[in-house]
Every structure is written in C-alpha cells, then in structure tokens.
Coordinates of C-alpha atoms and ligand atoms in Angstrom, one line a residue:
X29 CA 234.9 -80.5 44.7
X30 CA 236.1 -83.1 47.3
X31 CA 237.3 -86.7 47.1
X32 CA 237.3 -89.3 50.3
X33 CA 240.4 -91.3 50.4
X34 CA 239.9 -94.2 53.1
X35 CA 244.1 -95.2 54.1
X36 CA 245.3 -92.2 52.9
X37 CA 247.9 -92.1 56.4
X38 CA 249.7 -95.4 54.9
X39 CA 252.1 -95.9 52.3
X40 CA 250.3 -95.8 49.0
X41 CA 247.3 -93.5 50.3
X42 CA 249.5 -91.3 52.0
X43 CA 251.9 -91.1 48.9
X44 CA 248.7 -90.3 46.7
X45 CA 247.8 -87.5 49.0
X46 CA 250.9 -85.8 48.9
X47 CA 250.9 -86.2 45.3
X48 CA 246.9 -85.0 44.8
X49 CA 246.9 -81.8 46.6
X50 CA 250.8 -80.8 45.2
X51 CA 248.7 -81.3 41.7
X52 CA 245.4 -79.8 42.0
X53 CA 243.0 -77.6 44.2
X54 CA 240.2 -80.6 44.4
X55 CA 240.1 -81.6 48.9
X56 CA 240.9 -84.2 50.3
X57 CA 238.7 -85.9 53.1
X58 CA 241.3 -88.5 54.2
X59 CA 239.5 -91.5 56.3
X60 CA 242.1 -93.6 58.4
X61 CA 242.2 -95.4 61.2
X62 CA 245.9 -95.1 62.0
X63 CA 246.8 -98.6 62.7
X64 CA 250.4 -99.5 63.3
X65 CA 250.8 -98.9 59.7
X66 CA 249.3 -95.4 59.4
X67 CA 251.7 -92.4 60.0
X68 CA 250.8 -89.2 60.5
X69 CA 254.2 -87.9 60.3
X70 CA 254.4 -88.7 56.4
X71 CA 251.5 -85.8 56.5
X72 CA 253.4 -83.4 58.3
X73 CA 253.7 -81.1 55.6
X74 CA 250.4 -81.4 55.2
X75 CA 249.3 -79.7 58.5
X76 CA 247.7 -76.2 58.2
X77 CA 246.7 -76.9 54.7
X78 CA 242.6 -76.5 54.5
X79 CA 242.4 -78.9 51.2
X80 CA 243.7 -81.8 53.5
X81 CA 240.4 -83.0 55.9
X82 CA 242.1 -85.9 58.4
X83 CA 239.6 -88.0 60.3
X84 CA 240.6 -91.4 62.1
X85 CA 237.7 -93.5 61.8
X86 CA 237.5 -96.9 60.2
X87 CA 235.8 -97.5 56.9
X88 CA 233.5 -100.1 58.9
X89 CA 232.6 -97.7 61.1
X90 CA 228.7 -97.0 59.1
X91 CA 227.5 -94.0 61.1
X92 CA 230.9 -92.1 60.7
X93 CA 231.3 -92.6 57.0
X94 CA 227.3 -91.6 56.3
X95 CA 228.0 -88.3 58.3
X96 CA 231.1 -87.7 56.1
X97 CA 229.6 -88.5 53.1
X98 CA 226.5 -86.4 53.8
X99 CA 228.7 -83.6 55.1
X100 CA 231.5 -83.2 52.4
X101 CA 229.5 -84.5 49.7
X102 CA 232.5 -86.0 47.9
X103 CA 232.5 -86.5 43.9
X104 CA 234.3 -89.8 44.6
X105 CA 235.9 -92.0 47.0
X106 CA 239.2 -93.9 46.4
X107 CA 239.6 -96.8 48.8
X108 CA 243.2 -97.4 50.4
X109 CA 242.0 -98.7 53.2
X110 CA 243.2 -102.5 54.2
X111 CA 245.4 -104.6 56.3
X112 CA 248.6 -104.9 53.5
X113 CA 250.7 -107.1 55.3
X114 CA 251.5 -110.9 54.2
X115 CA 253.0 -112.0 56.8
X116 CA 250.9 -110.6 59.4
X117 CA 248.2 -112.1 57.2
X118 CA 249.8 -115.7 58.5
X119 CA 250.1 -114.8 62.0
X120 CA 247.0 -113.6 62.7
X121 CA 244.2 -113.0 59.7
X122 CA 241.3 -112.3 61.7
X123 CA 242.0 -108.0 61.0
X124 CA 242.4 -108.8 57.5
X125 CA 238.9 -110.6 57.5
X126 CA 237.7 -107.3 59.5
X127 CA 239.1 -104.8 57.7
X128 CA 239.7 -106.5 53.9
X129 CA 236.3 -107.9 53.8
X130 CA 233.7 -107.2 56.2
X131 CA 235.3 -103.1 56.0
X132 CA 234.6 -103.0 52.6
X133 CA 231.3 -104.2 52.7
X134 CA 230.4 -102.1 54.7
X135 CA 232.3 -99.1 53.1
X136 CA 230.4 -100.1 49.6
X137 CA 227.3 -100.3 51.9
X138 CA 227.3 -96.6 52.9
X139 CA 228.6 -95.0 49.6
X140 CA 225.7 -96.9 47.9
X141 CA 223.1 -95.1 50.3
X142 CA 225.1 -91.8 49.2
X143 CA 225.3 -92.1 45.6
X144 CA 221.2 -93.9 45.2
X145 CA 220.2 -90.3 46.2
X146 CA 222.3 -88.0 44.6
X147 CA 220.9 -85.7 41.6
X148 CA 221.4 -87.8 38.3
X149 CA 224.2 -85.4 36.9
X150 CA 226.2 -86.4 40.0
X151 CA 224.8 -89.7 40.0
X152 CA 226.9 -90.4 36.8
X153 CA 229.6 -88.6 37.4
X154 CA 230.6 -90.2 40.9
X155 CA 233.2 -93.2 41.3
X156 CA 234.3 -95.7 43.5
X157 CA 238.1 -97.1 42.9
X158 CA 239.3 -100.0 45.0
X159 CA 242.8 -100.3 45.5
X160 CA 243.6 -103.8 45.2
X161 CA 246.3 -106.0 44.3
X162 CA 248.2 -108.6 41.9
X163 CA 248.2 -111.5 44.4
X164 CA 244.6 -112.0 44.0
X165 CA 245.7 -113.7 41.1
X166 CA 247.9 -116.4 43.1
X167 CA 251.3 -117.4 41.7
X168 CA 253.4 -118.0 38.1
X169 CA 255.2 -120.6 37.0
X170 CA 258.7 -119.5 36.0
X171 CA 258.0 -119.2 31.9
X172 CA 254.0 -118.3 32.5
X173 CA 252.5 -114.9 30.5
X174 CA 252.4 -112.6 33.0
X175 CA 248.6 -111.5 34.7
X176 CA 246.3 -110.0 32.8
X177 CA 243.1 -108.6 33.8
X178 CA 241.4 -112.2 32.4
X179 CA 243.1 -114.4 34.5
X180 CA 241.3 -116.3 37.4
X181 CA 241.3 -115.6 41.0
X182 CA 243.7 -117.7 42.9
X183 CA 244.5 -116.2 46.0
X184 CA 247.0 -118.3 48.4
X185 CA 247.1 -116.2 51.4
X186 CA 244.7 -114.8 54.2
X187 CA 245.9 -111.2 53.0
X188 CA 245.3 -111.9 49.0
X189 CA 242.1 -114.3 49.7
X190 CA 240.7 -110.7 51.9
X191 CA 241.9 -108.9 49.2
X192 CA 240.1 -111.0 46.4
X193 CA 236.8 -110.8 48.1
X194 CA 236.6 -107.5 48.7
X195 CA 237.2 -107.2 44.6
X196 CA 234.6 -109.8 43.6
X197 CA 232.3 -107.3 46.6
X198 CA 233.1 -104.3 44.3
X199 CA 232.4 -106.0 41.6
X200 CA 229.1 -107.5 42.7
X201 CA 228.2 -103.7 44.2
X202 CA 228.4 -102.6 40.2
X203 CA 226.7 -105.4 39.0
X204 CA 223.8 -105.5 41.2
X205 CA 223.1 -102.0 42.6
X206 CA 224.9 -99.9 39.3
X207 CA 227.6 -98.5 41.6
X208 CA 229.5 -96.7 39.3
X209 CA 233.2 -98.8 40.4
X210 CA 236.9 -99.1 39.0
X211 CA 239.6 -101.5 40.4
X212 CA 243.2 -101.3 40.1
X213 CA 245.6 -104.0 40.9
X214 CA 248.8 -103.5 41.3
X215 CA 252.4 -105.1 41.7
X216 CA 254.5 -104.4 44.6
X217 CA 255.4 -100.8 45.3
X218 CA 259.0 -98.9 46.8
X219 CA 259.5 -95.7 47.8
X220 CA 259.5 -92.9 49.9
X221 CA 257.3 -93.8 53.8
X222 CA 257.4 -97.2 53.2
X223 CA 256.7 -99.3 56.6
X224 CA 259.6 -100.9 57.4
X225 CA 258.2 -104.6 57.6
X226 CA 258.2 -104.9 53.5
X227 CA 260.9 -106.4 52.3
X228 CA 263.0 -102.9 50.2
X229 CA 262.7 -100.6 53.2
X230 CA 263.5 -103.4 55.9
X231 CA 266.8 -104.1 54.1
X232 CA 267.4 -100.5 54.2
X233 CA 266.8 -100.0 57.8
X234 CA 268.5 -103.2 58.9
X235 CA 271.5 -102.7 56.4
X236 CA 271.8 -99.4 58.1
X237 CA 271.2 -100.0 61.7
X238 CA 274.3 -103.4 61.2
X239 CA 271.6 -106.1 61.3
X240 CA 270.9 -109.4 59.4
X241 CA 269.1 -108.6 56.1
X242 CA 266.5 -111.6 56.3
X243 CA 266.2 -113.1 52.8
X244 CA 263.0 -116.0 53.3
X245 CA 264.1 -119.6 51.3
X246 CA 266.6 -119.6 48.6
X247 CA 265.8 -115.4 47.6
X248 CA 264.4 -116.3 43.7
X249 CA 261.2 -115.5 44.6
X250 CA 260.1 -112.5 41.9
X251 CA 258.2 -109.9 42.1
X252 CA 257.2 -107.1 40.2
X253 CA 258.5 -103.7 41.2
X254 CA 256.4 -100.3 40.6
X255 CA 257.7 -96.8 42.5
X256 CA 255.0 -95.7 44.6
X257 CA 254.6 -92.4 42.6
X258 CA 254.0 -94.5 39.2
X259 CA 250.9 -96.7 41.2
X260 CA 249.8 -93.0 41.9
X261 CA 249.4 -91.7 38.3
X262 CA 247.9 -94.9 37.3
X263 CA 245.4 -94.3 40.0
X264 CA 244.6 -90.9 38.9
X265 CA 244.5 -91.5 35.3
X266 CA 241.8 -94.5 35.8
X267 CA 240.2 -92.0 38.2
X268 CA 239.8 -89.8 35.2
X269 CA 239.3 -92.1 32.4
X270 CA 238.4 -95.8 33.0
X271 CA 235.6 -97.4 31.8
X272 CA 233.0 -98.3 34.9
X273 CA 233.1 -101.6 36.3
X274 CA 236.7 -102.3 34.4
X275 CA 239.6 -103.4 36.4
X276 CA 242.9 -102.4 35.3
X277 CA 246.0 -104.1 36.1
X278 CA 249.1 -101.9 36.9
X279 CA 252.7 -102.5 37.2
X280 CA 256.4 -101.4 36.3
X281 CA 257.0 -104.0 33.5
X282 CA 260.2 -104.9 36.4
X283 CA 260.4 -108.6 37.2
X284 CA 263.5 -108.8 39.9
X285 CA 264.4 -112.1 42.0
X286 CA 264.5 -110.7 45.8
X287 CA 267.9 -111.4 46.2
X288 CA 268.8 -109.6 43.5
X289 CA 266.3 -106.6 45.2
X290 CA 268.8 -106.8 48.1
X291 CA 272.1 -106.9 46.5
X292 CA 271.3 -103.7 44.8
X293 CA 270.3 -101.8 47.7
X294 CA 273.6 -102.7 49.2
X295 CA 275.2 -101.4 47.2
X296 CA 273.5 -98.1 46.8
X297 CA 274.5 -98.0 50.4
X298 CA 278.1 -99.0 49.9
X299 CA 278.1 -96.3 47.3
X300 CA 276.2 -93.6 49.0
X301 CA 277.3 -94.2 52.9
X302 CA 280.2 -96.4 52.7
X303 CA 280.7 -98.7 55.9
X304 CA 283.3 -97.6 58.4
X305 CA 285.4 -100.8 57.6
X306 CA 285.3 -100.9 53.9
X307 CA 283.2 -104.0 53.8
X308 CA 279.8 -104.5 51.7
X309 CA 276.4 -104.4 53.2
X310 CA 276.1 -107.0 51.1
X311 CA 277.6 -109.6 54.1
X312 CA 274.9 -108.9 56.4
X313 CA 272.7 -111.1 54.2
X314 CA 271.0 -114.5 55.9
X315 CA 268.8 -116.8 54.6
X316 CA 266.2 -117.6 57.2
X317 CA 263.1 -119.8 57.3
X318 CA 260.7 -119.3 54.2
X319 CA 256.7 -118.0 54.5
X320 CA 254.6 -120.4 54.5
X321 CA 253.1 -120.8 51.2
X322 CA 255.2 -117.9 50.1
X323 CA 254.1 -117.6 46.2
X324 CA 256.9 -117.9 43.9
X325 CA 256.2 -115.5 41.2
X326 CA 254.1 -112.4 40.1
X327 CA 254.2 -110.3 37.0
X328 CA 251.9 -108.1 35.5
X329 CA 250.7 -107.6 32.2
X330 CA 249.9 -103.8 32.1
X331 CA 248.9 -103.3 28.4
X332 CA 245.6 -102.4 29.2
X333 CA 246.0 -99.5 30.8
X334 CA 248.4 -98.4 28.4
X335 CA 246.3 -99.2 25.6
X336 CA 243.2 -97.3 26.8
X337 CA 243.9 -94.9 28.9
X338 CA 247.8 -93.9 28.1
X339 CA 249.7 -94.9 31.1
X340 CA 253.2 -96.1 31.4
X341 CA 255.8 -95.6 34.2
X342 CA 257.8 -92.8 34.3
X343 CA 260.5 -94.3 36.5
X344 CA 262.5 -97.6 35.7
X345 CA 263.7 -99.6 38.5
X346 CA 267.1 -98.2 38.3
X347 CA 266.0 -94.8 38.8
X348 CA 263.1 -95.5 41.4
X349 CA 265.9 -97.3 43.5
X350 CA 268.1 -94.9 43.9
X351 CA 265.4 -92.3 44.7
X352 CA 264.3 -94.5 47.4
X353 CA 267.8 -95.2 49.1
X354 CA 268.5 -91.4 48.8
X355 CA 265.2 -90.5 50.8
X356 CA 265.5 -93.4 53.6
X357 CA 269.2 -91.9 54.1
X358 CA 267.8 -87.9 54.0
X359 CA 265.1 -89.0 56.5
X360 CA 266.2 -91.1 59.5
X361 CA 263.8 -89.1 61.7
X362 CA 260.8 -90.7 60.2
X363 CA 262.2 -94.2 60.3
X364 CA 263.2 -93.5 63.8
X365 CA 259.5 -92.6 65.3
X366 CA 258.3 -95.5 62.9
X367 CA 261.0 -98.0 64.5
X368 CA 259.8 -97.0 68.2
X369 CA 256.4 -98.0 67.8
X370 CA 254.8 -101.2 67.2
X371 CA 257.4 -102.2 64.6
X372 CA 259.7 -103.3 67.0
X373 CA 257.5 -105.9 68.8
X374 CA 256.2 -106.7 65.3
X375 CA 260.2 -107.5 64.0
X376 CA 261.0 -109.4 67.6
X377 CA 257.7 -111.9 66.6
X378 CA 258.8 -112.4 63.2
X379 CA 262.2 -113.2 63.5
X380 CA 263.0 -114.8 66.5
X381 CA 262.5 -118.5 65.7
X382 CA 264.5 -117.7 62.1
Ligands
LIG429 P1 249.6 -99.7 54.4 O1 249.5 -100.9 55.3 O2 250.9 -99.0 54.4 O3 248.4 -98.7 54.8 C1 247.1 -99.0 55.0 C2 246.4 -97.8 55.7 O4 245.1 -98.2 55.9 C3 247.0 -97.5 57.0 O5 247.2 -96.1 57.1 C4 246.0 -97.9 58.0 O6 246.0 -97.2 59.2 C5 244.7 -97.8 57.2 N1 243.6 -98.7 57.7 C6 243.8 -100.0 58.0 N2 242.6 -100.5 58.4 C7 241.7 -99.5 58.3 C8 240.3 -99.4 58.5 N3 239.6 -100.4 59.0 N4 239.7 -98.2 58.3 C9 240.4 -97.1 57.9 N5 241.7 -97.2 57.7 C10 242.4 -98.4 57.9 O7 249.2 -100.3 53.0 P2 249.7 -99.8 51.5 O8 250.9 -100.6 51.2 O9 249.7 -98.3 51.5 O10 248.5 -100.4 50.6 C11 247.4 -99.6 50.3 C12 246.4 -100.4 49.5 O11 247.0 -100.7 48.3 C13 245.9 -101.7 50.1 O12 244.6 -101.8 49.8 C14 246.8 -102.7 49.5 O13 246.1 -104.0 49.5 C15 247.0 -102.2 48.1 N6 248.2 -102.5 47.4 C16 249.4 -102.4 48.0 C17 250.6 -102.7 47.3 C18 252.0 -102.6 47.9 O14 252.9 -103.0 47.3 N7 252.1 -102.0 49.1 C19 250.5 -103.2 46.0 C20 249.2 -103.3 45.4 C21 248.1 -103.0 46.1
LIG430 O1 252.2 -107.7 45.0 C1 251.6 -106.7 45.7 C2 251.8 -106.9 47.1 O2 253.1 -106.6 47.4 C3 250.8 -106.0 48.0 O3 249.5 -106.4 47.7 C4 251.1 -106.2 49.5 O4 250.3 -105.3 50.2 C5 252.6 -105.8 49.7 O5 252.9 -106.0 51.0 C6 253.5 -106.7 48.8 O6 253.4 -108.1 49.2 P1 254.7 -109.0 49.3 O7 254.5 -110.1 50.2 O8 255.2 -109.3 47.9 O9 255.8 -107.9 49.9 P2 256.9 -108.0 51.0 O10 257.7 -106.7 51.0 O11 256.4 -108.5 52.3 O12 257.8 -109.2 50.4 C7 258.4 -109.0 49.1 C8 259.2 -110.3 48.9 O13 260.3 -110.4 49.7 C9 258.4 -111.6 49.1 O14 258.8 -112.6 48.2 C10 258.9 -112.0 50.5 C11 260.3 -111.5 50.6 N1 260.8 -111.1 51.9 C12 260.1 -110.2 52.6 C13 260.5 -109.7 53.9 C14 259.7 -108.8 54.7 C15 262.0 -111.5 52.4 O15 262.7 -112.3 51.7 N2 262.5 -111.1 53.6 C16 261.7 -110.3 54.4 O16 262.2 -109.9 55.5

C-alpha cells in the first residue's frame, strides 16, 4: 500500500513523513516542488530508505501527477502542498493564486480521473485530505467562542482567501463528482524544521544570531499554538477514521498573545544558552510596523475531533516549547543551509522599511 503526499519537503508535510514511515511500513510517494520553503535536508535521514519515493514536480503539473498516480497506484493522497506564508501572501499573492487555488484544482482534477476508474472496493476505500487552515475563518473578537467547524468563511488575506477556495474546491469535488474528501484545519504549528520566516523559529534564529526580534503592532495579537507532531496525529487519525466530506478543525486548546510567544522563548534561551554578558534575550525585542490587515485573533474549537474520532494533544505548550528551543539549539546546521538561501533576501525585503 502507498500514499502520495503533495508538500511533504516543508514543515508540516515533511514532519508527517518522518513521523509516517517511523510508524508504519505503508510508502510514501512524496510530491514537492521544493520552493524556497521545501528542504530536502529535513529528509536526510530519509535517504536510502525504499518506503520514501521523492519526486519534485508541482501538484499543477497534470501529466506528472496522472503518471504517478497511474504508476504507484496510491490508496490515498494527503495534500500539503501550498504557498503558507502571510506575509508573502501581501507582497506578492500571485503564487498563492497559482499554487493555493489553481494547484488544487488541478490536483483534485487528476485524482478524480484516478479514483472514477478504480475497482469499487478501492473506489471506497480511497481518500483525499486537504490540509488547510484556521484563517479561513477570518478573525475573533477578544471574548468570541472560538471556531468551530460551523462558522462562516471569512478569509482577510491573499494566503487565507487561497486557502479558503481551495476548501470550498474540495468540497465542491465531493459534492459534485463523490470524491471521497476530508479536510482538516488547523491552528498555527511550532516545532522541529520550521522555516525561519514564522514568527517562533524567527525569534529563535534572530535571538541567537544578536538581532532585533521583530514584534508587528502592539504584540497582543493571539494565536492558537499546536506542536507540529500533535497536527500530525490528528492528520492520521482523520486519515483513518473521519466521516467523508467532514471537515475537522484541529488545534492545541493554547491561546497565547505573541508577545507573550516571545518572552518565553527568551527565556528558554537565557536558561539553556545564557548570553555572554548576563543580559536577557529578552532586550533584543522591537516593535516594528504591523501587517496589513493583520487579524487579531484565532482560536479553535477542537471538540469535534475529540468527540468522534478520539484525538487530543499529547503536548501542552509548555512541553512543546521547550522541545522546540532544544532542537533549533542541537541543530544549527540546518538553520544554517536554510539561512543561506533565499531566506536572507526574503528577511532584507521584509524588514528594511520597519
Ligand atoms: P511550508 O511552506 O513549510 O511547506 C509547503 C511545501 O509545499 C514546501 O515544501 C513547498 O516546496 C511545497 N510546494 C509549494 N508549492 C507547491 C506546488 N505547486 N507543488 C508541489 N509542492 C509545492 O508549509 P507548512 O507550514 O508545512 O504548511 C503545510 C500545509 O498546512 C499548507 O497547506 C498550509 O496551508 C497548512 N497549514 C499550515 C499551518 C502552519 O502553522 N504552518 C497551520 C495550518 C495549516
Ligand atoms: O493559523 C494557521 C496559520 O498559521 C497557517 O495557516 C499559516 O500557514 C502559518 O504561517 C501561520 O500563520 P500566521 O500568520 O499566524 O503565522 P506567523 O508565524 O507568520 O505569525 C504568527 C504571529 O506573529 C502573527 O500574529 C504575526 C506575528 N509576527 C510574525 C512574524 C513573522 C510578528 O509579530 N513578527 C514576525 O516577525
């Protein structure tokens, strides 16, 4: 048995790679096209490993992903896939219209040709899961319930506005043509080969490297915090379990203001590698200039899942945290090769006029 996993070289995908083939014997065809945010290097251990099929190719790309489906004949395809960046989303949204959208389209497009002329067993066994987000769901008020799987669309972005058409695609797809679909969407993740652009591992990098730890507006802005291994279970478990053409909201029941985000990570560092001159990492904070419509709150209501199909988080934020801090510090090489690459350019852009 086989599954195709479209992203699986980024944070999340690659995270739920790792995780997949340390847990069972089931392939992986992994389908990425190693943008800026794809790293082959979180893989590494992957390499000789016959249950781990990389091809770069783009989930758009309609010839490649027929020939892969016809030639691995996977039991189900779990799509990463996606420009994930917000801010990027601001400066230039045109990949995220590519990619987001028109990618999935086209990705639902193909696997429908796939699954219309398998045998009926496999027929109704096969799934699609789209990996997709909480910021479809726009922004909370300070004292509003938090998302639930009922609440309306309202994306405020280019990224979440990609994001929630590619859902409403997926869910159209199921509607219309019977693919047999799931959707997750999730709060924001931390952990291990997190791109440093997001806010968690930026402040890491930055704190480390003696640089300004850029904190957008007045840092009360919440989010939501789930460790990436958690967002992979939950993935898993739906995988297995949830009811076709459901969506399934997940998250780590952690609502933290950023600048709270920040203080703790400094002082995981002041704790775990103290600063030459005593002093906190802490001082290297700096507010700077505020994203444009930057939403001001998310949570997520994750009952659901719980409810039906079992899950819950095994890590609290205190625990996920720590974990986190410990494996930026035990692997500088990775951030290295990630921080010679397009990141830099990317930071210079982003920054400068702050
Ligand atoms: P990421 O940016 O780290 O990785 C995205 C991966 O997709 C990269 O490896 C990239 O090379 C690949 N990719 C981009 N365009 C592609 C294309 N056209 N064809 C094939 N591959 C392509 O993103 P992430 O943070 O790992 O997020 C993964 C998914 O989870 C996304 O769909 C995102 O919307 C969703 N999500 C992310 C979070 C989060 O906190 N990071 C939370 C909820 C949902
Ligand atoms: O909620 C899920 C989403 O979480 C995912 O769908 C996205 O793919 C993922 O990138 C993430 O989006 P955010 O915009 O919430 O994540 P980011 O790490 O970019 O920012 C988190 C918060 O921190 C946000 O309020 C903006 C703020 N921030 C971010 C950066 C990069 C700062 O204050 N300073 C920064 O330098």
């Amino acid at each position: 048995m086989t599954i195709l996993v479209t992203g699986g070289a980024g944070f999340i995908g690659g995270n739920f790679v790792l995780d997949w083939l340390a847990k069972s014997e089931e392939a992986i065809v992994n389908l990425d096209k190693l943008t800026y945010a794809g790293n082959l290097e979180t893989l590494s251990s992957l390499e000789g490993n016959p249950s781990h099929i990389f091809v770069q190719g783009d989930i758009g790309d309609v010839a490649l992903v027929e020939r892969l489906l016809a030639e691995h004949k996977p039991r189900a395809v779990v799509n990463f896939a996606a420009e994930s960046h917000v801010d990027r989303s601001i400066h230039g949204p045109g990949d995220f219209i590519e990619t987001n959208i028109m990618g999935t389209f086209r990705l639902l497009e193909s696997v429908r040709g796939y699954w219309s002329a398998l045998p009926d067993a496999d027929k109704a066994a096969f799934r699609f899961l789209h990996v997709s987000t909480d910021e479809v769901y726009g922004s909370l008020a300070k004292d509003d319930p938090a998302f639930t799987e009922t609440n309306t669309y309202e994306p405020n972005s280019p990224y979440s506005a990609s994001k929630a058409a590619s859902d409403h695609l997926v869910r159209a797809w199921h509607h219309t043509y019977g693919l047999p679909v799931l959707t997750t969407n999730c709060s924001n993740n931390y952990g291990p080969y997190h791109f440093p652009e997001k806010l968690i591992p930026l402040m890491i990098v930055n704190a480390l490297a003696g640089k300004p730890l850029p904190v957008y507006g007045d840092g009360m802005q919440i989010r939501d915090w789930l460790y990436v291994k958690d967002h992979c279970s939950a993935i898993r478990r739906v995988l297995e379990a949830g009811r076709l053409g459901e969506t399934y909201n997940v998250g780590g029941w952690n609502e933290k203001p950023n600048i709270d985000i920040v203080h703790t990570v400094c002082k995981l560092l002041d704790e775990m590698r103290p600063k030459a001159d005593g002093s906190s990492y802490s001082t290297q904070i700096t507010y700077v200039t505020d994203r444009p419509g930057h939403d001001r709150r998310y949570a997520i209501d994750a009952r659901k899942l719980e409810k039906e199909l079992g899950w819950k988080p095994a890590e609290t934020f205190e625990t996920g945290i720590r974990k986190t801090v410990e494996w930026y510090l035990a692997n500088p090489t990775w951030v290295a090769n990630v921080q010679s690459g397009n990141y830099r350019e990317w930071v210079q852009k982003q920054y400068q006029a702050a």
